[in-house]
Tab-separated table of C-alpha atoms in Angstrom:
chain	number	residue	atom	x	y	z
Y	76	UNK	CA	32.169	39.903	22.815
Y	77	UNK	CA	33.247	40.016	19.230
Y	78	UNK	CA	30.888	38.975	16.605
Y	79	UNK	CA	32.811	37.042	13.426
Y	80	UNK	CA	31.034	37.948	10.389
Y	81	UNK	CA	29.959	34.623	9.178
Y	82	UNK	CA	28.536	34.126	12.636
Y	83	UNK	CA	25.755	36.482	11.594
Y	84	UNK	CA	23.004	33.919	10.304
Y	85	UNK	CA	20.214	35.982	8.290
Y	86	UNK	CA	17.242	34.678	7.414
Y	87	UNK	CA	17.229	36.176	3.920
Y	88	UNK	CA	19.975	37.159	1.996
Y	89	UNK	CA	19.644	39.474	-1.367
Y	90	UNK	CA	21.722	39.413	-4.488
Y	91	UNK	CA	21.630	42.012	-7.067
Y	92	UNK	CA	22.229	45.521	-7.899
Y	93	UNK	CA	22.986	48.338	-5.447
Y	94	UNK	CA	22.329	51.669	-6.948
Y	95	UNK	CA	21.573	55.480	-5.578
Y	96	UNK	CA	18.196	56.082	-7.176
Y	97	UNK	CA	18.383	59.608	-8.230
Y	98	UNK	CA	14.480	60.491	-8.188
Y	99	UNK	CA	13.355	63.386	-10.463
Y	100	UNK	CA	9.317	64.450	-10.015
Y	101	UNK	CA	8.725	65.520	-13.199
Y	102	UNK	CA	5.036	67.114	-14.407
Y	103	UNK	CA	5.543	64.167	-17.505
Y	104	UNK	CA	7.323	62.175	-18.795
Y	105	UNK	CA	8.763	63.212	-21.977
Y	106	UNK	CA	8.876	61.140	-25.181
Y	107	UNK	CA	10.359	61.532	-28.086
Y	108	UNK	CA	11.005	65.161	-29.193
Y	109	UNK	CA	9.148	66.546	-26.059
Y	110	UNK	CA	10.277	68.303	-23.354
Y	111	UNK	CA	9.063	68.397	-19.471
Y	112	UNK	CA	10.661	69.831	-16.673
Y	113	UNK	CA	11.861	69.259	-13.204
Y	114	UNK	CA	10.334	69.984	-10.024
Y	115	UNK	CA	12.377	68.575	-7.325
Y	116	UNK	CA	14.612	65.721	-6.645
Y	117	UNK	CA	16.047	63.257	-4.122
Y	118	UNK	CA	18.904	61.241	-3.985
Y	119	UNK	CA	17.539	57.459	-1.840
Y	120	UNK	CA	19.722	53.745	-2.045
Y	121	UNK	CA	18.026	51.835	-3.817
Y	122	UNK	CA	18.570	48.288	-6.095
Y	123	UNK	CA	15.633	46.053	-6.445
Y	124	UNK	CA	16.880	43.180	-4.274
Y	125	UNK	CA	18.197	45.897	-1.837
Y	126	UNK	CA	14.412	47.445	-1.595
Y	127	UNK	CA	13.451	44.227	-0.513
Y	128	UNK	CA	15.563	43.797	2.246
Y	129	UNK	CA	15.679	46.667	3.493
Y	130	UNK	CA	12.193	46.139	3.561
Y	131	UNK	CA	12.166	42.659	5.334
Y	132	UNK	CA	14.636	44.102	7.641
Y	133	UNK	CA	11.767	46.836	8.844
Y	134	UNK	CA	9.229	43.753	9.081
Y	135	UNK	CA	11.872	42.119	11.691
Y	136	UNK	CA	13.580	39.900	9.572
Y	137	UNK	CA	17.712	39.449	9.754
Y	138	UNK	CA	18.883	40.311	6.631
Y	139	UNK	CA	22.056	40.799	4.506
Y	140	UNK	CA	23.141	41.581	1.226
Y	141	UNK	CA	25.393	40.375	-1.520
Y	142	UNK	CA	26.067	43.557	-4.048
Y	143	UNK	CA	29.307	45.431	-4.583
Y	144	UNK	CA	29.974	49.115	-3.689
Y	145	UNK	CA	32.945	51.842	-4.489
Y	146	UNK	CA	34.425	53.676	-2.285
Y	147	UNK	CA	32.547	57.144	-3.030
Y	148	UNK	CA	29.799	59.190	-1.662
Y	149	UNK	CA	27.228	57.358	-2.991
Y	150	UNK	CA	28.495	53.845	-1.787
Y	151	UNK	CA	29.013	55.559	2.173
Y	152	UNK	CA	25.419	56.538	1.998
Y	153	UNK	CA	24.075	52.793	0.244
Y	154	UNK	CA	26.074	51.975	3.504
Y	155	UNK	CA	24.578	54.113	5.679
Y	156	UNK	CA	21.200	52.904	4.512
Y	157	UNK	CA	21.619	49.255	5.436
Y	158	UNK	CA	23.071	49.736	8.315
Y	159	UNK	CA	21.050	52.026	9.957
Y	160	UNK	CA	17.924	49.291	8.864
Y	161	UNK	CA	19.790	46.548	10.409
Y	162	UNK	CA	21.140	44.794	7.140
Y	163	UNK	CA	24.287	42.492	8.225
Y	164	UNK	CA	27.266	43.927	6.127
Y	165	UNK	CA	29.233	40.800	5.759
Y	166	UNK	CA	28.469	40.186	2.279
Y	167	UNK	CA	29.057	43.719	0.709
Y	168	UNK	CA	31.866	43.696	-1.594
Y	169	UNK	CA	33.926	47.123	-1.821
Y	170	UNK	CA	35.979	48.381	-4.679
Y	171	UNK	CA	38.942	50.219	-4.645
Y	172	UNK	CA	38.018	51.394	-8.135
Y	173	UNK	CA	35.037	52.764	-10.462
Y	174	UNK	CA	31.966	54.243	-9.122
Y	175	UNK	CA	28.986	52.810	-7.400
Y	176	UNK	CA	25.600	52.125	-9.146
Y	177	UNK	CA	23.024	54.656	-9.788
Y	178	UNK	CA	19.946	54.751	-11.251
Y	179	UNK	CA	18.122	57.685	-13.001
Y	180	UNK	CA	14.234	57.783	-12.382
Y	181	UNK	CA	11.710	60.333	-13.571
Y	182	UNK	CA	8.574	60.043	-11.723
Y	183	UNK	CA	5.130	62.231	-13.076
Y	184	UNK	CA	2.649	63.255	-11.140
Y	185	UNK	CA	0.527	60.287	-10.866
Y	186	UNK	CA	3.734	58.362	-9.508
Y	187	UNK	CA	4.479	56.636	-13.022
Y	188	UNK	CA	8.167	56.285	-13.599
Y	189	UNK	CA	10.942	55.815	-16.218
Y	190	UNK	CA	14.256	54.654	-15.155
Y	191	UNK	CA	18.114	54.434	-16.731
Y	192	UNK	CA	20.559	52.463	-15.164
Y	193	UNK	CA	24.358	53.247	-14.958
Y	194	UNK	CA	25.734	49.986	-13.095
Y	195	UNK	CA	29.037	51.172	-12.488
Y	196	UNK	CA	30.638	48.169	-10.212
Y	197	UNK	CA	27.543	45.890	-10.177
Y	198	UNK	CA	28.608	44.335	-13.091
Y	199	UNK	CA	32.187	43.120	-11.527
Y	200	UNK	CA	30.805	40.364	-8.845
Y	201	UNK	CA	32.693	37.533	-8.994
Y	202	UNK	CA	32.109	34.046	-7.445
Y	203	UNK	CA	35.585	34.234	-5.522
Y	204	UNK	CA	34.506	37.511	-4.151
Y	205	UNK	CA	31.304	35.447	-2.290
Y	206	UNK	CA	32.355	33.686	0.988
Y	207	UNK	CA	29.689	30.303	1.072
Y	208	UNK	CA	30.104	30.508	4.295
Y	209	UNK	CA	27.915	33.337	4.948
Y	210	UNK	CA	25.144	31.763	3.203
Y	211	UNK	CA	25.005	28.428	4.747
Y	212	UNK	CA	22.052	28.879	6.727
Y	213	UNK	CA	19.853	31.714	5.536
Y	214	UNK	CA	16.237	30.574	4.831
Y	215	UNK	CA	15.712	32.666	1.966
Y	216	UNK	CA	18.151	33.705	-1.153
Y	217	UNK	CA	16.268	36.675	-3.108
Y	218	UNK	CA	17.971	37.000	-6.915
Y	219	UNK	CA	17.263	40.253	-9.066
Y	220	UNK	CA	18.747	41.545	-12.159
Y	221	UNK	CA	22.296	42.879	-12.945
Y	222	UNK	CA	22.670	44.795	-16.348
Y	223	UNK	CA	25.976	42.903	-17.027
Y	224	UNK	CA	28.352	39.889	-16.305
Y	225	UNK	CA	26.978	39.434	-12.646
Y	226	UNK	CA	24.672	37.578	-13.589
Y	227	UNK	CA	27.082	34.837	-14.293
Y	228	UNK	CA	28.463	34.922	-10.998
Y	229	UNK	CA	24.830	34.496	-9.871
Y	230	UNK	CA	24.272	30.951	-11.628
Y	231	UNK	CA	27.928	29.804	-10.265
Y	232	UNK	CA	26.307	30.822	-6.583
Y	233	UNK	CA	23.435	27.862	-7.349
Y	234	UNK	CA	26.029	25.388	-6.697
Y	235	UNK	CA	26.923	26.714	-3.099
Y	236	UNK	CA	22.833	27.402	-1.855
Y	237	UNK	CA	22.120	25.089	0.755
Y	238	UNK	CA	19.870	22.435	-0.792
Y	239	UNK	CA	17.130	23.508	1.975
Y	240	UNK	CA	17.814	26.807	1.038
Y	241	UNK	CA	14.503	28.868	-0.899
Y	242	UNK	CA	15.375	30.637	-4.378
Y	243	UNK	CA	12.986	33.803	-4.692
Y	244	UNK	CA	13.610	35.197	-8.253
Y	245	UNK	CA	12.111	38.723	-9.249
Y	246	UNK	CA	13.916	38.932	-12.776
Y	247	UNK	CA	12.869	42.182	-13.957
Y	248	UNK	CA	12.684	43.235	-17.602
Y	249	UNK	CA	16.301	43.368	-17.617
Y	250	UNK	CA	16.519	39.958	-17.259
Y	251	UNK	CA	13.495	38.515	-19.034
Y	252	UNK	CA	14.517	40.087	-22.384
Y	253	UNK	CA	16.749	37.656	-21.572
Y	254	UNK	CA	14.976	35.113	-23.040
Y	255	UNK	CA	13.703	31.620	-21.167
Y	256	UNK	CA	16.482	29.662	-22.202
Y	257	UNK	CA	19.181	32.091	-20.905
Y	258	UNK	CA	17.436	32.174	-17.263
Y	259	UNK	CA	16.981	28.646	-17.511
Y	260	UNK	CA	19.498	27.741	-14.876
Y	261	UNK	CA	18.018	30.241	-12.060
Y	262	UNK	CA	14.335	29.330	-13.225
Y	263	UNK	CA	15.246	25.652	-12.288
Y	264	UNK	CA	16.565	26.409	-8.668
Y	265	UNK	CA	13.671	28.921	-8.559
Y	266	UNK	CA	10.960	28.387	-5.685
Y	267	UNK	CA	9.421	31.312	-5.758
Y	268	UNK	CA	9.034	32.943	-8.734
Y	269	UNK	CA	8.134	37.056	-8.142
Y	270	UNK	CA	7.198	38.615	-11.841
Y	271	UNK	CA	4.797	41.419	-13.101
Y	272	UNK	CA	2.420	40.174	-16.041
Y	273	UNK	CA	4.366	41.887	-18.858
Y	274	UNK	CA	7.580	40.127	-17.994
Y	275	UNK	CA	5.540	37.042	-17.992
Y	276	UNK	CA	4.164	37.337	-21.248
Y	277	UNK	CA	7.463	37.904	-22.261
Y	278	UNK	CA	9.339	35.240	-21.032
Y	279	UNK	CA	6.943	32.910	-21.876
Y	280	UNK	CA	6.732	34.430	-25.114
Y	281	UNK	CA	2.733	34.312	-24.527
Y	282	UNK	CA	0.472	37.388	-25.270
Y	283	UNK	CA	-2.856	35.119	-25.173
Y	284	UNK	CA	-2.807	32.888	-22.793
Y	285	UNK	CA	-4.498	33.456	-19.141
Y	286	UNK	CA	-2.105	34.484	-16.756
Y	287	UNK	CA	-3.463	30.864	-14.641
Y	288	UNK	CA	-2.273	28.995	-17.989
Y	289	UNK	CA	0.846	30.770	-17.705
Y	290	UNK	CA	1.414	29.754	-13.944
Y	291	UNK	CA	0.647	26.256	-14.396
Y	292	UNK	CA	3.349	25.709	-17.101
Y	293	UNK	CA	5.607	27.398	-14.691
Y	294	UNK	CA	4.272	24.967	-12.163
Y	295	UNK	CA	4.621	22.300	-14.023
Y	296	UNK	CA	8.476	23.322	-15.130
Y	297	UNK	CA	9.259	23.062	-11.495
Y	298	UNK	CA	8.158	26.420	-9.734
Y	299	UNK	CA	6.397	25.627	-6.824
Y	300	UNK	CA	5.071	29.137	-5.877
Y	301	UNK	CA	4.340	31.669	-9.007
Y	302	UNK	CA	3.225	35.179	-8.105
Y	303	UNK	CA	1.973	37.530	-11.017
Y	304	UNK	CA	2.309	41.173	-9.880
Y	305	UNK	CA	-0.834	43.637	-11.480
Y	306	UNK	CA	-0.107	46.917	-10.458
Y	307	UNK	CA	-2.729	48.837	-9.075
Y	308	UNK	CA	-5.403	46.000	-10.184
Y	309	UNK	CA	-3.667	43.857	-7.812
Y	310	UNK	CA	-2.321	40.154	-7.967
Y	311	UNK	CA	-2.736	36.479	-9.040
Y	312	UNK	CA	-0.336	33.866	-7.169
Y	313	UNK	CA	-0.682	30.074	-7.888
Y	314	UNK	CA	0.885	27.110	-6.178
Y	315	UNK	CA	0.405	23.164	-6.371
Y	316	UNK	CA	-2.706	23.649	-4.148
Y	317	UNK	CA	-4.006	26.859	-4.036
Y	318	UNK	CA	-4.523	29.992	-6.919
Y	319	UNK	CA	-5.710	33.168	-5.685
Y	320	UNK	CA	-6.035	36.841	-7.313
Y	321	UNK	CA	-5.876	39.368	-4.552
Y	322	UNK	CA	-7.192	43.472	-4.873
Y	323	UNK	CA	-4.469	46.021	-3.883
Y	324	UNK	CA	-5.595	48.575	-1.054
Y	325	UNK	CA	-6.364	52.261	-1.902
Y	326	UNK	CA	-3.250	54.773	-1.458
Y	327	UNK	CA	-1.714	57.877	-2.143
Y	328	UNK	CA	0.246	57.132	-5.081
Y	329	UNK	CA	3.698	59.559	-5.166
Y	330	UNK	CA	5.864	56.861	-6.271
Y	331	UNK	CA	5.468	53.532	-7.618
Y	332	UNK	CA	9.525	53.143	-8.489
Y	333	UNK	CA	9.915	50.248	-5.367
Y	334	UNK	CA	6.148	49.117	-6.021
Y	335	UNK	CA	6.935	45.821	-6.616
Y	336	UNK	CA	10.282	45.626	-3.965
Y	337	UNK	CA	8.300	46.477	-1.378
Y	338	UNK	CA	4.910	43.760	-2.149
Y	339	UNK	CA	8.108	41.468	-2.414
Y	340	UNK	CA	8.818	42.226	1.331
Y	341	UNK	CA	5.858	41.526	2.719
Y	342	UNK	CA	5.257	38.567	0.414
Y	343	UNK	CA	8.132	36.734	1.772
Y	344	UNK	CA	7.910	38.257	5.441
Y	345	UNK	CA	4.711	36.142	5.034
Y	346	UNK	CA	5.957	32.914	3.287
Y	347	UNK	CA	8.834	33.073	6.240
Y	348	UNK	CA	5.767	33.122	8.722
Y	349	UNK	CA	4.027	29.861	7.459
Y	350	UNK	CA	0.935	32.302	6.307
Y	351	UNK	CA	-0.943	30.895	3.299
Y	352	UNK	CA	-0.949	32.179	-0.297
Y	353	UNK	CA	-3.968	34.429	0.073
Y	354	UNK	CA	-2.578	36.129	3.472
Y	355	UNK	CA	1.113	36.583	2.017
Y	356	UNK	CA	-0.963	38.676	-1.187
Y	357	UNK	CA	-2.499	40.435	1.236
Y	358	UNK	CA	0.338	41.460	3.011
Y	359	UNK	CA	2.360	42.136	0.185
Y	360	UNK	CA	-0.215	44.105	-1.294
Y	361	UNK	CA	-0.842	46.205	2.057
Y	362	UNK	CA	3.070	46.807	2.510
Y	363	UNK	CA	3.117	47.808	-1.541
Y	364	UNK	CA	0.643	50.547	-0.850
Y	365	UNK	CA	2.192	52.082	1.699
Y	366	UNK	CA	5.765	52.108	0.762
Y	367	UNK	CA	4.294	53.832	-2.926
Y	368	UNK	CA	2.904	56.982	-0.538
Y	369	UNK	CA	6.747	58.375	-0.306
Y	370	UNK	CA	9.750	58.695	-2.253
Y	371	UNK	CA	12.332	55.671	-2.378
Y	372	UNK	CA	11.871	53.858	1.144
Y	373	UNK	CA	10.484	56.765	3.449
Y	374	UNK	CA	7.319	55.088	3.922
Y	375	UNK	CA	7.945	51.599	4.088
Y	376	UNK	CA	6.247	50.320	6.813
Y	377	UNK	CA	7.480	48.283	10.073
Y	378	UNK	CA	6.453	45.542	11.762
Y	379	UNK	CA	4.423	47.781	14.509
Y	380	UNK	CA	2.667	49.527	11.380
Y	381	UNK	CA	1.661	45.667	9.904
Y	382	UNK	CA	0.583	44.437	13.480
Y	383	UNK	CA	-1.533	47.551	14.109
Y	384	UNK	CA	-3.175	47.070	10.681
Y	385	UNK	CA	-3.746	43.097	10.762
């Protein structure tokens, strides 16, 4: 029996960038005027929102993606990637033209990273291109950043989300420099607000403040469910009725570049299983630190891996 794409009903549906991450290890990072040099490199998909679901799609979750794609090598394999993880297709957009995302990282030898982004067709999303059909009835609709004008197309999208439908936002610094007022619009529809402390401070334009100060005026603006990624100290989440600040787990740090894509997986893997806000930390925290022990998505752990371990 033939299955019509907008039969396909995922639980959680992505929308932003789809890049190739080119991964350099480096000895260091260079700065200004120095040099450092290679030692190997691999070529993974990658895309923040497209970490995460790929991620949730290894946790057991039906997934699918909105993000556009060329037709070139790098698009087949970004292909290849979600289909082979069990991300529904029906949302990809394909060009006929331009190249396909990619993103430049350098990673040291303590798994520390620097990044440049070439978005190629990310930037061309528009609304028409997005069939609201295929996102009637997914539980979940996970927003990260574009570098350019697809970010309009993902404020038009508000208007078509079911109204039951949860907004998880993980803006990234490309979006908080921003500034508030510009994200406005997504920060309203927001439920779930995913964001590292630096971002925060930024956006909220707030270098003294406690990070629980921070979350309640989020709160209070509407949020109901603020999560304040730490890195390797860990993280504070806050909702109407519960605050928590969670430790991350001990690893093998070789990259850190889908550190945060990956706690995002197992933070809403949790949130989609009723778990509280101390247990979806946890989770997230345990799937962050092994997904960080491997390049790109080798490690990212399944569901088996998280029911052996919990």
């Amino acid at each position: 029996m033939e299955i019509l794409d907008n039969d396909l009903n995922a639980e959680v549906i992505g929308f932003g960038a789809l890049n190739v991450d080119k991964l350099y290890s480096v000895e260091n990072i260079a700065g200004h005027d120095e040099e450092s040099f290679i030692k190997s490199e691999t070529d993974t998909p990658g895309g923040s929102a497209a970490n995460t679901i790929v991620g949730l799609a290894r946790l057991g979750c039906s997934t699918s993606f909105i993000g556009k794609i060329a037709e070139d090598d790098d698009g087949d394999l970004i292909e290849y990637n979600l289909a082979i993880n069990g991300v529904y297709s029906n949302n990809l957009i394909y060009s006929e033209t331009g190249a396909t995302g990619k993103c430049l990282g350098f990673v040291d030898s303590n798994g520390e990273r620097c990044l440049y982004i070439d978005p190629g067709v990310n930037d061309d999303i528009q609304i028409g291109e997005i069939n609201p059909l295929n996102i009637m009835r997914c539980k979940i609709m996970h927003y990260t950043s574009f570098v350019g004008d697809s970010f309009k197309a993902q404020i038009e999208l508000l208007d078509l989300l079911n109204d039951e439908t949860v907004l998880s936002f993980d803006p990234g610094m490309l979006y908080v420099q921003k500034g508030f007022d510009e994200l406005e619009p997504i920060l309203k529809r927001t439920d779930i607000l995913l964001i590292n402390e630096s971002e925060l401070r930024l956006l909220c334009n707030n270098n003294k403040a406690s990070l629980k100060e921070l979350a309640v005026g989020l709160l209070d603006f509407g949020i109901e469910t603020v999560v304040i990624k730490q890195g390797s100290k860990g993280v504070f989440a806050m909702s109407n009725s519960q605050d928590c600040f969670v430790e991350s787990y001990p690893c093998n740090v070789v990259d850190t570049t889908a550190a945060g894509d990956s706690f995002n997986s197992g933070f809403l893997y949790s949130y989609l299983k009723g778990f509280d806000l101390e247990k979806s930390c946890k989770i997230g925290n345990w799937v962050a630190s092994k997904a960080i022990e491997g390049f790109g998505m080798d490690k990212f752990p399944t569901l088996k891996d998280l029911e052996e371990f919990f």
